[in-house]
Amino acid sequence: MPSAAKKWLLKILSSRLAGDDFVWLTLDAPPDWQSRPGQFVNIRCCEPCADELSPLSLDDRPDAPWPRTRGLEIAERSTLVRRPVSICDLRTHPDGGREIVLLVRIVGPGSRILSAKRPGDTLDCLGPIGNAFNLDAPGRRAWLIGGGCGIAPLVGLGRALVARGREVTLFYGGRDSGKIPLSLPPGLGPTGTQAVPVTGIPELGGAPLVIATEDGSLGVKGLVTDALQAYAAQTGWDDVALFGCGPDRMMSAVATLVALHDLPSCQVSMENFMGCAIGVCLSCATKVRADNTAGFVTKFVCQDGPIFEARDVIFEQKWEGCKP
Amino acid sequence: MKPALDVQVGKIRLRNPVMTASGTAGYGPELAAFFDLAELGAFVTKAVTRQPRAGNETPRLVETRAGLLNAIGLANVGLDAFLAEKLPWLRDRNVPVIVNVAGTTVAEYVEVAAALDAAPGVAGIELNISCPNVKQGGLEFGRSEPGLREVVSAVRAAVRRATLIVKLTPNVTDIVPLARAAVESGAEALTLINTLSGMAINATKRRAILANVSGGLSGPAIKPVALKMVYDVYRNVARQARIPIIGVGGIQYASDAVEFLLAGATAVQIGTASFVDPAAAPAVVRGLEQYLAANSFARAADLTGALES
C-alpha cells in the first residue's frame, strides 16, 4: 500500500528533559500538516545531516589536509536508518499556530542525538505514517494503558476521545517514579492496592491518570495491569473500550484481560524494528491471527499498523530490550 | 551544455545510470509516493520466486555501525501475483523494469525467468544467485563455478527478449572467476555486489540478534569492498568482454556513485540509502549531473573506468 507520508523539515520549538531518561520535543507544524492519533514520524538522527555537508564539494576543499579522512559516513555522526517516534499530540495554540508534540525515551544513539537537539534546529521527518486509532470503537468509557514511551500516542488519543464525549482514564506503569515523564502534582505517594486517579497533569490536558510502579513508590504497587484490575474492581468492566501502547509483554497481558472480560475492543499500538517505515524493507513483520492453514498472516507494523486489535495479534515479545 | 546521462546496459537504454537495488524498493508504488519513477534509469524489483514466500521469523533486521544487517528471507508475492498484480502497474511508469529472480532449483529459475521474459513490460531479468538468507539454492549457485554456469546457461536458453543480468555475491574468495563464468554463460551485464554475510550478537542476552542468526550486511560499511570488486571485475573481465557492470553497495550520495563509475561500473543501484531517504536515487541522478558538468565530462558513460593511474 503506498504511503501517504511526505518528507518534512520541521523546526524544533522546544526541548525539555523529563523523568530519568525522557525528552519532550515540540515541532512547528506546517499549515498543511495532517495527522491523527496513533500515527508516527520516522526521524533522521544525525548531527549534522550529511546533506548539509554537500557531498560533492566535501572532497574538493583546497585547505583539506592530505591524506584526508573522507567519506560522509565519517564526517557525520548519525544513525544509518531513521527512528520511528509516535506522534504524541497535535496542539493548536490560541494564536492559531500548531505544534507537533513528541515524547522520546533516551535509550540508544538515535534518541540521544534527538535529545541533544535545540530549539531552532530542524528535524528531517517522514510522516505522518501508519493507520490511526479508531475513535469510534464502542464503549462510553475509554481506558488508555501505557508503559514507558507508550504513553506518547495516548496523550493525543485521550484528548480526541474526550472531545467525542468519552470518559477517559489513563493508566501508566513504570519501574519507579523516575520512569514517569509527567509533571505530577506534589504530594503523591503510594496507594497500595487502591487505584486512585490523579488529575491536573498538564501534559495530559487534565485527563485522570492511574499510576502503577513496580517498586510501589508511587500509585498502585505492581504492573499497569494490576492498576487496571484494581480500577475495574472499583468501577466494573462495563461499557469499556481499551487502548494500549507499551512493551509486547504489557500488551500481551492486556490482551489476556480483554479476552477474560470479553471486552469488545482493545486497540494496541505495536512496536518493531523498522528499516524504512514505507513498506519496502519488510523488517517489521508481525503475525496476525488468520483462518488459514498457517493460522496467521504476516502484517507490517509500518503500513498495516501500528494500530492492531489486540485479539488479532500473536505476541512474540522478541524485541524487548532493543535500543533504538 | 548539459552532460548526457544515458547509458547502455545489455539491450536496455537507460536515461541515466541510477537504478533501485532489489529488495529496497518493493514493487514500485511505495517509492512512487516520493518521486516519479521515470526519474530513474531503471527500476529493479524485490526478488520474485515461483511460489509466494512469507520470509523469515523476526527479528529480520538490525542496524550495525554504518550498516544494516538483514535476513528478510526473500519474502515476496510469488510469480503469479507479481504478473497479475504488480507488473501491470509498474510497466506503465515510463521506466525500464528489471525483475530480480530467485529460486532454489535450476528448473525454478528457468520457469520464472521464461515467464517474465514472455511478459510485456519486463526489460531485464536480474538473476539473484547471491541471497545469503535462504536455506537452499540461491547462494549455492552463486558460490561455485559449475553451479553458476549451470543456472546461467539454462536461464540464458530460456530468455530471448529481456536483458539477462547476473547479480553476484561477494562472499567468495575471488569474485573474478565467477564473473568470468557468468559472462561466458551468457550474462549481458553483471550486478555486484549483493550483501556481505555477517552477524550481530546481543551480549546482554548472549544471543544472536537476528532470528536467522546471520544476515546480509548492506549500507556505507560495505562500500569499499564493493568498489574493489567492481574494480577487479572491470579490469579482469568486463572491460575486455564489453559487459557492463552495475555497481551496488553502500551508495548514499552522488559522490559514491561517481566512485563506482570510475572503478568500472556503467550503472549503479541505490539500496539501503532508499530506507534513509526514499528519494535518494533521484538525488544521486541530480548530483551526478552536477559532477559531470563541473568536471567537463560530456557523457556519464565517459566516467566508466576513468580512474587515473
XYZ file of C-alpha atoms in Angstrom:
633
model
C 0.000 0.000 0.000
C 1.566 3.331 -0.979
C 2.466 5.563 1.872
C 0.749 8.931 2.238
C 3.785 10.187 4.135
C 5.939 13.061 2.961
C 9.363 14.324 3.921
C 9.303 17.416 6.092
C 11.955 19.586 7.683
C 10.297 20.510 10.966
C 11.608 23.234 13.245
C 12.033 22.391 16.907
C 10.171 24.854 19.128
C 11.085 23.387 22.484
C 13.018 20.559 24.087
C 12.552 19.534 27.698
C 14.082 16.633 29.630
C 11.699 14.749 31.900
C 11.930 11.831 34.299
C 15.193 9.898 34.288
C 15.524 9.432 30.553
C 12.816 11.148 28.529
C 12.731 14.232 26.361
C 9.657 16.182 25.228
C 10.047 17.853 21.847
C 7.615 20.228 20.209
C 7.876 20.877 16.483
C 6.347 23.655 14.426
C 3.526 22.054 12.404
C 3.315 23.307 8.803
C -0.115 24.631 7.743
C -0.780 21.565 5.581
C 0.276 19.049 8.240
C -2.446 16.485 8.948
C -2.049 13.671 11.451
C -4.345 11.536 13.549
C -3.823 9.941 16.967
C -1.759 6.755 16.640
C 0.334 7.792 13.650
C 4.096 8.278 13.846
C 7.014 10.057 12.210
C 10.295 8.461 11.113
C 13.126 10.785 12.088
C 16.660 11.043 10.759
C 19.023 11.240 13.699
C 22.196 13.000 12.610
C 24.492 15.755 13.776
C 24.913 17.358 11.327
C 22.993 15.714 8.489
C 25.333 14.930 5.606
C 23.060 16.728 3.160
C 24.216 19.943 4.777
C 27.848 18.975 4.082
C 27.390 18.949 0.285
C 28.900 15.563 -0.577
C 30.173 16.668 -3.972
C 32.225 19.538 -2.619
C 33.479 17.854 0.535
C 36.304 16.236 -1.392
C 37.425 19.424 -3.069
C 38.175 21.768 -0.207
C 41.520 23.342 -1.077
C 42.540 23.591 2.564
C 41.836 19.955 3.337
C 44.841 18.145 4.793
C 46.364 15.307 2.800
C 45.898 12.441 3.153
C 42.331 13.288 4.020
C 39.925 11.301 6.067
C 36.971 11.465 3.804
C 33.638 9.818 3.300
C 30.422 11.170 4.677
C 29.959 8.133 6.841
C 32.880 9.540 8.812
C 32.045 13.227 8.552
C 28.565 12.936 10.028
C 27.671 11.478 13.359
C 24.454 9.668 12.739
C 22.494 6.518 12.933
C 22.107 4.959 9.492
C 18.377 4.424 9.416
C 15.674 6.669 10.817
C 13.950 6.167 14.138
C 10.167 5.811 14.373
C 8.623 8.090 17.008
C 4.931 8.207 17.928
C 3.151 11.483 17.468
C 2.121 12.373 20.981
C -0.257 15.178 20.137
C -1.035 17.895 17.623
C -1.890 21.035 19.576
C -3.365 24.292 18.399
C -2.412 27.498 20.191
C -4.790 30.394 20.834
C -2.925 32.347 18.110
C -3.745 29.634 15.560
C -0.227 28.134 15.385
C 0.034 24.388 15.727
C 2.716 22.192 17.217
C 3.521 18.517 16.980
C 4.407 17.025 20.353
C 6.825 14.098 20.616
C 7.999 12.118 23.625
C 11.280 10.266 23.182
C 12.875 7.856 25.609
C 16.670 8.153 25.557
C 17.836 4.578 25.164
C 20.353 4.475 22.301
C 22.341 6.549 19.830
C 19.362 7.792 17.802
C 17.334 9.002 20.743
C 20.478 10.502 22.291
C 21.056 12.619 19.178
C 17.410 13.725 19.280
C 17.706 14.667 22.943
C 20.660 16.967 22.136
C 18.698 18.943 19.524
C 17.845 22.501 20.497
C 15.023 24.928 19.694
C 15.631 26.345 16.222
C 17.216 23.107 14.929
C 15.290 21.242 12.255
C 14.395 17.586 12.155
C 14.139 15.632 8.907
C 10.910 13.687 9.402
C 8.958 11.307 7.185
C 5.342 11.318 8.135
C 2.720 11.008 9.194
C 2.973 7.237 8.838
C 0.618 4.404 9.677
C -3.034 3.862 10.367
C -4.594 5.547 13.371
C -6.670 4.626 16.394
C -10.329 4.126 15.560
C -12.016 6.766 17.697
C -15.440 5.197 17.162
C -14.739 1.928 18.993
C -17.765 1.036 21.149
C -17.627 1.935 24.841
C -18.665 5.023 26.784
C -15.567 4.702 28.963
C -12.144 4.716 27.296
C -9.249 3.229 29.242
C -5.840 4.078 27.848
C -2.974 1.871 29.018
C 0.664 2.773 28.506
C 4.114 1.843 29.678
C 7.426 3.598 29.162
C 7.314 5.647 25.996
C 3.955 4.035 25.274
C 2.218 6.938 26.966
C 3.106 9.015 23.883
C 0.324 8.221 21.399
C -2.216 8.013 24.226
C -1.957 11.718 25.014
C -3.440 12.967 21.747
C -5.776 9.989 21.669
C -7.107 10.898 25.107
C -7.818 14.461 24.033
C -9.587 13.302 20.872
C -11.735 10.855 22.839
C -12.669 13.482 25.431
C -13.734 15.726 22.560
C -16.021 12.904 21.446
C -17.664 12.745 24.846
C -15.916 9.656 26.158
C -14.997 9.319 29.782
C -11.240 8.872 29.502
C -8.946 7.344 32.118
C -5.237 6.769 31.535
C -3.154 4.053 33.174
C 0.587 4.304 33.270
C 3.130 1.850 34.542
C 6.837 2.236 35.196
C 9.545 0.594 37.260
C 9.744 3.526 39.685
C 8.652 7.160 39.901
C 11.690 8.279 37.841
C 10.272 6.435 34.863
C 7.297 8.774 34.633
C 7.918 11.739 32.277
C 4.917 13.741 33.508
C 4.599 16.845 35.713
C 2.792 15.255 38.634
C 1.120 17.365 41.317
C 3.082 17.491 44.574
C 2.317 15.197 47.486
C 1.582 11.998 45.606
C 2.660 8.733 47.167
C 1.954 5.028 47.301
C -1.673 3.917 47.136
C -1.040 0.203 47.747
C -3.771 -1.811 46.081
C -6.115 1.161 45.566
C -6.395 2.732 42.098
C -6.537 6.480 42.740
C -6.848 8.641 39.605
C -4.638 11.732 39.625
C -5.892 14.816 37.825
C -4.342 18.131 36.809
C -1.345 16.727 34.902
C -0.574 19.404 32.282
C 0.874 17.029 29.659
C -2.399 15.077 29.706
C -4.675 18.091 29.465
C -6.256 17.216 32.792
C -7.315 13.629 31.990
C -7.232 11.401 35.106
C -4.246 9.070 35.388
C -3.874 5.912 37.466
C -0.214 5.192 38.150
C 1.455 1.884 38.905
C 5.098 1.464 39.907
C 6.831 -1.854 40.306
C 8.636 -0.689 43.450
C 5.417 0.748 44.868
C 6.921 4.221 45.330
C 4.011 5.837 43.547
C 0.429 4.746 42.997
C -0.505 1.089 42.825
C 2.332 -1.297 43.623
C 2.758 -3.592 40.664
C 2.257 -3.587 36.945
C -0.046 -1.358 34.940
C -2.365 -4.345 34.507
C -2.606 -4.539 38.320
C -3.685 -0.884 38.352
C -6.186 -1.630 35.605
C -7.667 -4.556 37.522
C -7.757 -2.527 40.746
C -9.652 0.239 38.953
C -12.004 -2.277 37.339
C -12.668 -3.821 40.745
C -13.871 -0.359 41.857
C -15.863 0.590 38.739
C -16.620 -2.632 36.815
C -15.726 -3.589 33.257
C -18.986 -2.436 31.658
C -19.013 -0.247 28.575
C -15.227 -0.050 28.351
C -13.057 0.329 25.257
C -9.353 -0.289 25.765
C -6.425 1.361 24.004
C -2.804 0.474 24.681
C 0.795 1.156 23.805
C 3.773 -0.387 25.530
C 6.169 -3.301 25.538
C 4.859 -6.509 23.944
C 4.792 -8.209 27.343
C 2.472 -5.490 28.681
C 0.231 -5.522 25.592
C 0.081 -9.303 25.749
C -1.080 -9.103 29.392
C -3.666 -6.503 28.402
C -4.884 -8.793 25.591
C -5.349 -11.566 28.159
C -7.562 -9.273 30.272
C -9.542 -8.330 27.169
C -10.258 -11.996 26.458
C -11.034 -12.746 30.122
C -13.584 -9.956 30.390
C -14.853 -10.324 26.834
C -14.299 -6.647 26.006
C -15.483 -5.707 22.518
C -12.417 -3.726 21.509
C -8.811 -3.187 22.515
C -6.604 -1.325 20.066
C -2.884 -1.614 20.647
C -0.033 0.310 19.063
C 2.733 -2.137 18.163
C 6.475 -1.614 18.011
C 9.040 -3.373 15.840
C 12.445 -2.592 14.344
C 11.919 -0.663 11.130
C 14.406 -0.140 8.336
C 12.294 2.172 6.220
C 8.722 2.656 7.569
C 7.453 2.970 3.995
C 6.723 -0.714 3.416
C 9.758 -1.808 1.393
C 12.251 -3.332 3.839
C 9.799 -5.904 5.255
C 11.501 -5.886 8.642
C 8.571 -5.033 10.900
C 6.662 -8.253 10.257
C 4.021 -9.053 12.858
C 1.880 -12.170 12.913
C -1.853 -11.609 12.927
C -4.272 -14.484 13.520
C -5.955 -15.783 10.383
C -8.257 -18.606 9.419
C -5.731 -20.384 7.182
C -3.519 -23.454 7.498
C -0.657 -21.469 8.998
C -3.029 -19.855 11.490
C -1.620 -16.405 10.783
C -0.854 -13.860 8.126
C 2.131 -11.510 8.162
C 1.326 -7.828 8.571
C 3.764 -4.940 8.685
C 3.673 -2.528 11.614
C 4.670 0.469 9.497
C 1.962 0.241 6.843
C -0.728 -2.149 8.157
C -0.303 -0.749 11.690
C 0.949 0.441 14.053
C -2.565 0.026 15.492
C -3.967 -3.503 15.661
C -6.832 -5.149 17.530
C -5.175 -6.920 20.467
C -7.172 -10.112 19.915
C -5.700 -10.442 16.397
C -2.045 -10.091 17.354
C 0.194 -13.075 18.069
C 2.540 -11.588 20.668
C 6.061 -12.924 20.378
C 7.954 -10.456 22.579
C 11.132 -10.792 20.584
C 12.097 -7.155 20.507
C 12.174 -6.363 24.189
C 15.335 -4.648 25.205
C 16.215 -3.320 21.779
C 17.975 0.040 21.826
C 16.716 2.380 19.131
C 25.990 22.049 -22.463
C 24.108 19.586 -20.324
C 26.001 16.306 -19.963
C 24.387 13.204 -21.472
C 23.387 10.853 -18.682
C 22.134 7.921 -20.740
C 23.961 4.606 -20.691
C 23.503 1.182 -22.263
C 23.076 -2.000 -20.201
C 22.596 -5.004 -22.482
C 19.631 -4.200 -24.686
C 18.302 -1.581 -22.290
C 18.876 2.112 -22.892
C 18.820 3.822 -19.509
C 18.108 7.548 -19.377
C 20.636 7.738 -16.542
C 22.862 5.225 -14.729
C 20.855 5.135 -11.481
C 18.593 2.224 -10.527
C 16.977 0.981 -7.363
C 18.512 -2.100 -5.751
C 16.418 -5.212 -5.412
C 14.697 -5.630 -2.073
C 14.922 -1.980 -1.103
C 12.215 -0.552 -3.319
C 9.337 -3.033 -3.137
C 7.436 -3.294 -6.415
C 7.293 0.422 -7.081
C 4.246 2.119 -5.563
C 5.942 2.587 -2.197
C 8.705 4.801 -3.620
C 6.430 6.409 -6.221
C 4.787 8.204 -3.307
C 8.026 10.197 -3.008
C 9.212 10.707 -6.598
C 8.348 9.914 -10.199
C 9.903 6.535 -11.042
C 10.589 7.891 -14.538
C 13.442 9.865 -12.954
C 15.312 6.553 -12.599
C 17.467 4.817 -15.170
C 15.673 1.582 -14.311
C 13.532 0.133 -11.561
C 14.692 -3.170 -10.044
C 12.012 -5.116 -8.173
C 12.057 -7.122 -4.996
C 13.060 -10.736 -5.782
C 10.358 -12.896 -7.336
C 10.207 -16.658 -6.729
C 7.868 -19.267 -8.260
C 5.749 -19.551 -5.120
C 4.971 -16.788 -2.640
C 7.329 -16.740 0.347
C 6.411 -15.497 3.821
C 10.021 -14.770 4.750
C 11.976 -15.423 7.922
C 10.962 -15.054 11.542
C 11.671 -11.711 13.220
C 13.950 -10.007 14.129
C 14.804 -9.700 10.468
C 16.834 -6.518 10.535
C 19.323 -4.845 12.819
C 21.441 -1.742 12.471
C 25.207 -2.118 12.847
C 27.932 0.547 12.590
C 27.360 2.310 9.268
C 25.419 -0.704 8.100
C 22.260 -2.698 8.162
C 22.132 -6.444 8.602
C 19.092 -8.155 7.135
C 17.672 -11.633 6.929
C 14.288 -10.994 5.364
C 14.294 -14.386 3.647
C 13.130 -13.381 0.144
C 9.613 -12.608 1.324
C 7.683 -11.963 -1.901
C 4.300 -12.341 -3.533
C 5.360 -15.107 -5.955
C 5.419 -15.161 -9.750
C 1.676 -15.351 -10.425
C 0.768 -12.454 -8.144
C 3.686 -10.422 -9.476
C 2.481 -10.839 -13.064
C -1.171 -10.248 -12.207
C -0.961 -7.512 -9.575
C 2.438 -5.802 -9.566
C 3.769 -5.729 -13.131
C 0.739 -4.053 -14.786
C 1.186 -1.002 -12.568
C 4.938 -0.921 -12.932
C 5.109 -1.199 -16.724
C 3.062 1.971 -17.125
C 5.581 4.109 -15.224
C 7.781 5.005 -18.208
C 10.855 3.373 -16.686
C 12.627 0.146 -17.737
C 11.625 -2.644 -15.349
C 14.231 -5.156 -14.255
C 12.847 -8.089 -12.296
C 15.072 -9.788 -9.747
C 14.583 -13.572 -9.898
C 15.425 -16.019 -7.123
C 14.929 -19.745 -6.799
C 16.064 -22.959 -5.210
C 16.471 -25.176 -8.299
C 17.626 -24.591 -11.873
C 14.152 -25.540 -13.060
C 12.596 -22.871 -10.849
C 14.954 -20.175 -12.110
C 14.209 -21.169 -15.693
C 10.441 -21.275 -15.203
C 10.275 -17.860 -13.531
C 12.708 -16.236 -15.961
C 10.889 -17.621 -19.000
C 7.523 -16.416 -17.722
C 8.916 -12.940 -17.075
C 10.660 -12.864 -20.455
C 7.295 -13.513 -22.086
C 5.545 -10.807 -20.064
C 5.234 -7.403 -21.735
C 6.991 -4.682 -19.808
C 9.955 -6.666 -18.457
C 13.121 -5.084 -19.853
C 15.595 -7.075 -17.820
C 15.960 -10.111 -15.600
C 18.434 -9.885 -12.754
C 19.371 -13.389 -11.672
C 19.773 -13.461 -7.902
C 22.204 -16.278 -7.215
C 23.575 -14.499 -4.212
C 20.980 -14.219 -1.450
C 22.659 -15.204 1.820
C 19.418 -15.616 3.751
C 17.650 -18.660 2.379
C 18.419 -22.211 3.339
C 18.953 -23.762 -0.063
C 19.563 -22.665 -3.620
C 20.458 -19.084 -4.406
C 23.888 -18.735 -2.969
C 24.762 -22.378 -3.772
C 24.664 -21.396 -7.436
C 26.487 -18.169 -6.802
C 29.482 -19.593 -4.998
C 30.567 -22.453 -7.261
C 31.630 -22.031 -10.853
C 29.918 -25.214 -12.135
C 26.693 -24.296 -10.309
C 26.793 -20.774 -11.681
C 27.429 -21.945 -15.232
C 24.583 -24.444 -14.996
C 21.947 -21.972 -13.848
C 23.027 -19.038 -16.018
C 23.257 -21.204 -19.173
C 19.865 -22.749 -18.522
C 18.230 -19.357 -17.988
C 20.110 -17.951 -20.992
C 18.473 -20.578 -23.207
C 15.029 -19.645 -21.910
C 15.336 -15.850 -22.090
C 15.056 -14.409 -25.588
C 13.872 -10.857 -25.271
C 14.853 -9.402 -21.922
C 18.393 -8.428 -20.959
C 19.934 -11.085 -18.716
C 21.816 -9.644 -15.744
C 23.571 -11.797 -13.132
C 23.924 -10.491 -9.587
C 26.998 -11.868 -7.860
C 27.790 -12.493 -4.230
C 30.864 -11.007 -2.533
C 31.027 -13.993 -0.183
C 33.701 -15.800 -2.189
C 37.495 -15.981 -2.128
C 37.797 -14.428 -5.566
C 34.882 -12.923 -7.455
C 36.724 -12.683 -10.789
C 36.398 -16.350 -11.937
C 32.693 -16.284 -11.077
C 32.197 -13.068 -13.031
C 34.011 -14.658 -15.962
C 31.856 -17.795 -15.718
C 28.707 -15.668 -15.714
C 29.816 -13.765 -18.813
C 30.826 -16.949 -20.615
C 27.434 -18.477 -19.768
C 25.569 -15.641 -21.385
C 25.174 -12.819 -18.878
C 24.725 -9.484 -20.671
C 25.521 -7.484 -17.553
C 26.764 -8.111 -14.018
C 25.428 -6.615 -10.814
C 27.910 -6.523 -7.997
C 27.714 -6.860 -5.131
C 24.978 -8.467 -3.072
C 25.197 -8.195 0.728
C 28.147 -9.450 2.749
C 27.435 -12.312 5.114
C 27.531 -11.145 8.713
C 26.025 -11.420 12.158
C 25.220 -9.352 15.222
C 25.156 -10.517 18.837
C 23.402 -9.132 21.884
C 25.963 -9.592 24.655
C 23.440 -8.991 27.437
C 21.208 -11.793 26.279
C 24.109 -13.795 24.838
C 22.053 -14.433 21.707
C 22.301 -13.707 18.006
C 20.082 -10.702 17.297
C 18.632 -11.945 14.004
C 16.200 -14.858 14.199
C 18.106 -16.290 11.227
C 21.334 -15.871 13.263
C 23.234 -14.481 10.271
C 22.240 -11.970 7.626
C 23.438 -9.824 4.764
C 25.285 -6.596 5.524
C 24.487 -3.522 3.446
C 24.983 0.223 3.724
C 28.042 2.517 3.764
C 30.062 -0.080 5.688
C 30.390 -2.276 2.585
C 31.184 0.424 0.026
C 34.990 -0.053 -0.043
C 34.531 -3.813 -0.530
C 32.045 -3.288 -3.346
C 34.269 -0.707 -5.060
C 37.231 -3.087 -5.080
C 35.153 -5.917 -6.535
C 33.801 -3.675 -9.275
C 37.357 -2.537 -9.991
C 38.699 -6.106 -10.140
C 35.914 -7.438 -12.332
C 36.135 -4.439 -14.655
C 39.895 -4.789 -15.140
C 39.940 -8.570 -15.471
C 36.680 -9.481 -17.188
C 34.171 -6.816 -18.075
C 36.307 -4.338 -19.977
C 37.603 -6.878 -22.496
C 34.235 -8.624 -22.789
C 32.418 -5.266 -23.130
C 29.960 -6.341 -20.457
C 28.554 -3.527 -18.324
C 28.825 -3.671 -14.550
C 26.049 -2.396 -12.316
C 27.754 -1.307 -9.100
C 25.909 -1.545 -5.793
C 26.923 -1.416 -2.149
C 26.683 1.488 0.240
C 25.910 4.250 -2.240
C 24.198 7.127 -0.459
C 25.257 10.206 -2.364
C 26.244 11.161 -5.902
C 29.903 11.191 -4.875
C 29.619 7.480 -4.036
C 28.023 6.746 -7.418
C 30.831 8.621 -9.203
C 33.378 6.448 -7.395
C 31.656 3.288 -8.646
C 31.631 4.564 -12.230
C 35.318 5.460 -12.000
C 36.061 1.942 -10.701
C 34.412 0.492 -13.801
C 30.661 0.443 -13.346
C 28.349 1.584 -16.143
C 25.372 1.985 -13.855
C 24.678 1.914 -10.121
C 21.949 0.796 -7.764
C 20.755 2.605 -4.652
C 19.717 0.235 -1.883
C 19.854 0.920 1.832
C 20.014 4.674 1.179
C 16.400 4.493 -0.014
C 15.437 3.472 3.524
C 17.081 6.611 4.866
C 15.617 8.838 2.190
C 13.060 7.343 -0.201
C 14.099 9.944 -2.789
C 17.835 9.173 -2.509
C 18.041 7.732 -6.052
C 16.814 10.844 -7.915
C 19.077 12.966 -5.695
C 22.021 10.861 -6.899
C 20.939 11.482 -10.518
C 20.978 15.255 -9.956
C 24.321 15.154 -8.158
C 25.857 13.038 -10.902
C 24.765 15.568 -13.487
C 26.385 18.347 -11.433
C 29.620 16.367 -11.131
C 29.790 15.740 -14.872
C 29.192 19.397 -15.662
C 31.664 20.639 -13.056
C 34.368 18.272 -14.331
C 33.688 18.828 -18.050
C 32.525 15.328 -18.867
C 30.136 15.274 -21.844
C 28.697 11.864 -21.070
C 28.139 9.770 -17.963
C 29.476 6.809 -19.926
C 32.852 8.552 -20.125
C 33.298 8.053 -16.382
C 33.259 4.262 -16.611
C 36.690 3.003 -15.677
C 38.127 6.528 -15.944
C 40.222 6.073 -12.826
C 43.546 7.866 -13.207
C 46.533 5.618 -12.620
